[in-house]
Amino acid sequence: MKSIVILISGRGSNLEAILQAKKTMNLPVEIRAVIANRADAAGLSIAAAHHVPQRVIDHKNFASRDEFDDALADVIDEYQPDLIVLAGFMRVLGADFITRFSNRIVNIHPSLLPAFPGLHTHRQALATGVKIHGATVHIVTAELDSGPIICQAAVPVFADDTEPKLAARVLAQEHIIYPQAIAWLAADMALRDVARPQTHSQNVGHLGAPNVDDGTHEDFLRSPRIK
Ligand code: GRF
């Protein structure tokens, strides 16, 4: 089964959606740790309630962004995750960090990218007058909020919307598409393992068995949430 670590900065509602999907819908990933860049991140207590190891790497303890990124990367390496899941992680990660974990970092952004990268996306959507808004799960690349898109969810924008009302409508969709996207990515990684020729040492290590997932992703992919 593929493994993930989840990075948070605050509330942790997407973290909770992923943990719930694991608990109730067989989301086929092992959640090895939750890492926060703030000791007061509310999501840490959600991780604790689900008995997931929690770590804090406080960015304020580092003199530079690069030093923080290096410390964060070293802690992530302790868990050897297949995928790094950013769930409301409010630090911009540097190019060296992204290269170190190339194509293995995924993020959810509260807009239909490429519209409204950056902060205050719901405010931007209301100010612009768009009639459709939403959320995007994408692979993280060095350019902010612009990596390859895995999936998106769209919601209507109503004439009497406020920022909080629109944010809540989008967030409800985030909680559906993020676990779904993680399931797809994990299944895709497992399939690529099967397709890749096995080396002698891998075969010995796996007693000759291919490095395949255990099939639990099929339960998740068949679940009623999946269109
Ligand atoms: C979400 O809207 C997510 O799209 C954005 O930050 C917010 C995090 O919320 N990246 P939560 O901490 O998951 O509740």
Short mmCIF file of C-alpha atoms and ligand atoms in Angstrom, two decimals:
data_model
loop_
_atom_site.label_atom_id
_atom_site.label_comp_id
_atom_site.label_asym_id
_atom_site.label_seq_id
_atom_site.Cartn_x
_atom_site.Cartn_y
_atom_site.Cartn_z
CA MET A 1 0.00 0.00 0.00
CA LYS A 2 1.31 3.47 -0.85
CA SER A 3 2.13 5.82 2.02
CA ILE A 4 1.58 9.52 2.59
CA VAL A 5 2.48 12.28 5.00
CA ILE A 6 0.11 15.22 5.31
CA LEU A 7 1.33 18.80 5.83
CA ILE A 8 -0.96 21.32 7.50
CA SER A 9 -0.89 24.83 8.94
CA GLY A 10 -4.30 25.27 10.51
CA ARG A 11 -7.87 24.01 10.76
CA GLY A 12 -7.30 20.64 9.13
CA SER A 13 -10.72 19.95 7.62
CA ASN A 14 -9.16 18.40 4.51
CA LEU A 15 -6.90 16.35 6.76
CA GLU A 16 -10.02 15.15 8.56
CA ALA A 17 -11.72 14.26 5.26
CA ILE A 18 -8.70 12.15 4.29
CA LEU A 19 -8.61 10.44 7.69
CA GLN A 20 -12.35 9.73 7.49
CA ALA A 21 -11.97 8.33 3.97
CA LYS A 22 -9.27 6.04 5.28
CA LYS A 23 -11.42 4.97 8.23
CA THR A 24 -14.78 4.50 6.59
CA MET A 25 -14.11 4.05 2.85
CA ASN A 26 -10.86 2.10 2.66
CA LEU A 27 -8.83 4.92 1.16
CA PRO A 28 -5.86 2.78 0.10
CA VAL A 29 -2.98 4.69 1.68
CA GLU A 30 -1.00 4.40 4.88
CA ILE A 31 -0.99 7.79 6.65
CA ARG A 32 2.43 7.85 8.30
CA ALA A 33 2.46 11.31 9.87
CA VAL A 34 0.90 14.75 10.01
CA ILE A 35 3.43 17.59 10.01
CA ALA A 36 2.51 21.17 10.92
CA ASN A 37 4.55 24.33 10.63
CA ARG A 38 2.68 25.80 13.63
CA ALA A 39 2.33 24.28 17.07
CA ASP A 40 -1.18 25.75 17.38
CA ALA A 41 -2.51 24.16 14.17
CA ALA A 42 -5.95 22.80 15.11
CA GLY A 43 -5.44 19.90 12.72
CA LEU A 44 -2.85 18.40 15.08
CA SER A 45 -5.59 17.39 17.52
CA ILE A 46 -7.53 15.82 14.63
CA ALA A 47 -4.43 13.74 13.84
CA ALA A 48 -4.14 12.81 17.51
CA ALA A 49 -7.78 11.69 17.62
CA HIS A 50 -7.01 9.35 14.73
CA HIS A 51 -3.78 8.12 16.37
CA VAL A 52 -1.60 9.43 13.54
CA PRO A 53 1.91 10.58 14.60
CA GLN A 54 2.20 14.37 14.69
CA ARG A 55 5.27 16.53 14.21
CA VAL A 56 5.75 20.29 14.41
CA ILE A 57 8.47 22.07 12.45
CA ASP A 58 7.91 25.70 13.38
CA HIS A 59 9.07 27.92 10.51
CA LYS A 60 9.74 30.72 13.02
CA ASN A 61 12.66 28.72 14.42
CA PHE A 62 14.60 28.99 11.17
CA ALA A 63 16.62 31.91 9.89
CA SER A 64 15.70 31.36 6.25
CA ARG A 65 13.13 29.64 4.06
CA ASP A 66 15.79 27.26 2.77
CA GLU A 67 16.74 26.16 6.29
CA PHE A 68 13.09 25.50 7.10
CA ASP A 69 12.63 23.59 3.84
CA ASP A 70 15.70 21.44 4.57
CA ALA A 71 14.54 20.62 8.10
CA LEU A 72 11.06 19.80 6.83
CA ALA A 73 12.46 17.59 4.07
CA ASP A 74 14.63 15.70 6.57
CA VAL A 75 11.64 14.99 8.80
CA ILE A 76 9.58 13.86 5.80
CA ASP A 77 12.39 11.50 4.82
CA GLU A 78 12.14 9.82 8.22
CA TYR A 79 8.71 8.55 7.11
CA GLN A 80 9.71 7.60 3.52
CA PRO A 81 6.30 8.52 2.06
CA ASP A 82 5.35 7.84 -1.53
CA LEU A 83 3.29 11.03 -1.61
CA ILE A 84 3.39 14.34 0.29
CA VAL A 85 -0.09 15.79 0.70
CA LEU A 86 -0.41 19.53 1.32
CA ALA A 87 -3.70 20.16 3.11
CA GLY A 88 -3.93 23.84 3.94
CA PHE A 89 -0.16 24.12 4.28
CA MET A 90 0.44 27.86 4.12
CA ARG A 91 4.17 28.00 3.37
CA VAL A 92 5.57 28.39 -0.11
CA LEU A 93 8.07 25.58 -0.65
CA GLY A 94 11.33 26.35 -2.44
CA ALA A 95 12.55 24.89 -5.72
CA ASP A 96 15.12 22.65 -4.01
CA PHE A 97 12.45 21.08 -1.83
CA ILE A 98 10.16 20.52 -4.80
CA THR A 99 13.00 18.98 -6.83
CA ARG A 100 13.88 16.68 -3.92
CA PHE A 101 10.32 15.30 -3.94
CA SER A 102 9.68 15.80 -7.63
CA ASN A 103 6.17 14.72 -8.79
CA ARG A 104 5.39 13.43 -5.31
CA ILE A 105 3.83 16.56 -3.79
CA VAL A 106 0.11 17.19 -4.23
CA ASN A 107 -1.91 20.24 -3.19
CA ILE A 108 -5.52 21.36 -3.05
CA HIS A 109 -6.25 24.93 -4.03
CA PRO A 110 -9.63 26.63 -3.51
CA SER A 111 -10.24 27.83 -7.06
CA LEU A 112 -10.59 26.46 -10.56
CA LEU A 113 -6.94 26.89 -11.54
CA PRO A 114 -5.52 28.56 -13.52
CA ALA A 115 -8.06 31.12 -12.28
CA PHE A 116 -7.23 32.80 -8.98
CA PRO A 117 -3.87 31.44 -7.84
CA GLY A 118 -2.58 32.73 -4.51
CA LEU A 119 -4.63 33.89 -1.53
CA HIS A 120 -8.24 35.08 -1.03
CA THR A 121 -9.56 33.06 -3.93
CA HIS A 122 -13.24 33.36 -2.95
CA ARG A 123 -12.93 37.13 -2.64
CA GLN A 124 -11.29 37.20 -6.08
CA ALA A 125 -14.07 35.07 -7.53
CA LEU A 126 -16.80 37.36 -6.16
CA ALA A 127 -14.96 40.49 -7.27
CA THR A 128 -14.49 39.12 -10.78
CA GLY A 129 -18.13 38.08 -11.10
CA VAL A 130 -17.53 34.52 -12.26
CA LYS A 131 -20.61 32.30 -12.17
CA ILE A 132 -18.65 29.07 -11.59
CA HIS A 133 -15.97 28.62 -8.94
CA GLY A 134 -14.43 25.57 -7.31
CA ALA A 135 -11.34 23.70 -6.19
CA THR A 136 -8.37 22.02 -7.85
CA VAL A 137 -6.10 19.16 -6.84
CA HIS A 138 -2.75 19.49 -8.59
CA ILE A 139 0.83 18.27 -8.52
CA VAL A 140 3.13 20.86 -6.97
CA THR A 141 5.78 22.39 -9.21
CA ALA A 142 8.16 25.28 -8.63
CA GLU A 143 5.66 27.80 -9.97
CA LEU A 144 2.96 28.62 -7.40
CA ASP A 145 -0.45 26.94 -7.91
CA SER A 146 0.30 25.90 -11.47
CA GLY A 147 1.32 22.22 -11.61
CA PRO A 148 -0.50 19.49 -13.56
CA ILE A 149 -4.16 19.23 -12.60
CA ILE A 150 -5.42 15.90 -11.19
CA CYS A 151 -9.07 16.85 -10.75
CA GLN A 152 -11.40 19.76 -10.13
CA ALA A 153 -14.82 20.34 -8.62
CA ALA A 154 -17.05 23.21 -9.70
CA VAL A 155 -19.76 24.99 -7.73
CA PRO A 156 -22.20 27.74 -8.76
CA VAL A 157 -21.71 31.30 -7.57
CA PHE A 158 -25.03 32.87 -6.56
CA ALA A 159 -25.95 36.54 -6.76
CA ASP A 160 -26.30 36.86 -2.98
CA ASP A 161 -23.12 34.95 -2.13
CA THR A 162 -20.76 36.16 0.54
CA GLU A 163 -17.16 35.05 0.92
CA PRO A 164 -17.98 32.65 3.80
CA LYS A 165 -20.96 31.13 1.96
CA LEU A 166 -18.94 30.55 -1.18
CA ALA A 167 -15.97 29.22 0.81
CA ALA A 168 -18.19 26.68 2.57
CA ARG A 169 -19.68 25.49 -0.74
CA VAL A 170 -16.20 25.00 -2.21
CA LEU A 171 -14.83 23.37 0.95
CA ALA A 172 -17.56 20.71 0.90
CA GLN A 173 -16.33 19.74 -2.58
CA GLU A 174 -12.69 19.79 -1.48
CA HIS A 175 -13.52 17.14 1.10
CA ILE A 176 -14.83 14.87 -1.68
CA ILE A 177 -12.21 15.37 -4.37
CA TYR A 178 -9.05 15.33 -2.25
CA PRO A 179 -9.43 11.77 -0.92
CA GLN A 180 -10.53 10.73 -4.41
CA ALA A 181 -7.45 12.26 -6.03
CA ILE A 182 -5.17 10.62 -3.46
CA ALA A 183 -6.78 7.25 -4.21
CA TRP A 184 -6.20 7.76 -7.93
CA LEU A 185 -2.57 8.80 -7.42
CA ALA A 186 -1.89 5.83 -5.14
CA ALA A 187 -3.48 3.43 -7.62
CA ASP A 188 -1.51 4.99 -10.46
CA MET A 189 1.77 4.65 -8.54
CA ALA A 190 0.98 1.00 -7.78
CA LEU A 191 0.24 0.32 -11.46
CA ARG A 192 3.52 1.92 -12.48
CA ASP A 193 5.33 -0.37 -9.99
CA VAL A 194 3.81 -3.37 -11.74
CA ALA A 195 4.76 -2.05 -15.18
CA ARG A 196 8.34 -1.28 -14.17
CA PRO A 197 10.74 -4.22 -14.70
CA GLN A 198 11.67 -5.64 -11.30
CA THR A 199 15.37 -5.71 -10.42
CA HIS A 200 16.90 -8.86 -8.98
CA SER A 201 17.22 -7.31 -5.52
CA GLN A 202 13.58 -6.13 -5.57
CA ASN A 203 12.48 -9.63 -6.48
CA VAL A 204 14.50 -11.11 -3.65
CA GLY A 205 13.18 -8.41 -1.31
CA HIS A 206 9.60 -9.23 -2.19
CA LEU A 207 10.17 -12.99 -2.26
CA GLY A 208 9.63 -12.90 -5.99
CA ALA A 209 6.26 -11.16 -5.80
CA PRO A 210 5.77 -7.99 -7.83
CA ASN A 211 5.56 -4.79 -5.81
CA VAL A 212 1.80 -4.42 -6.13
CA ASP A 213 -0.78 -2.80 -3.95
CA ASP A 214 -2.96 -5.14 -1.90
CA GLY A 215 -6.09 -4.35 -3.89
CA THR A 216 -7.89 -2.33 -1.24
CA HIS A 217 -7.93 0.66 -3.61
CA GLU A 218 -10.53 -1.22 -5.63
CA ASP A 219 -12.94 -0.98 -2.69
CA PHE A 220 -12.44 2.76 -2.54
CA LEU A 221 -12.70 3.24 -6.28
CA ARG A 222 -16.00 1.32 -6.27
CA SER A 223 -17.45 3.35 -3.41
CA PRO A 224 -20.68 5.30 -4.01
CA ARG A 225 -18.90 8.64 -4.01
CA ILE A 226 -17.06 7.73 -7.16
CA LYS A 227 -18.81 8.90 -10.30
C1 GRF B 1 -8.54 24.85 1.98
O1 GRF B 1 -9.49 25.72 1.44
C2 GRF B 1 -7.53 24.47 0.95
O2 GRF B 1 -8.04 24.44 -0.34
C3 GRF B 1 -6.51 25.57 1.07
O3 GRF B 1 -6.45 25.89 2.43
C4 GRF B 1 -7.68 25.54 3.05
C5 GRF B 1 -7.33 24.61 4.15
O4 GRF B 1 -8.44 24.27 4.94
N1 GRF B 1 -5.25 25.17 0.51
P1 GRF B 1 -8.34 23.09 5.99
O5 GRF B 1 -7.15 23.42 6.92
O6 GRF B 1 -8.11 21.83 5.23
O7 GRF B 1 -9.62 23.12 6.74
#
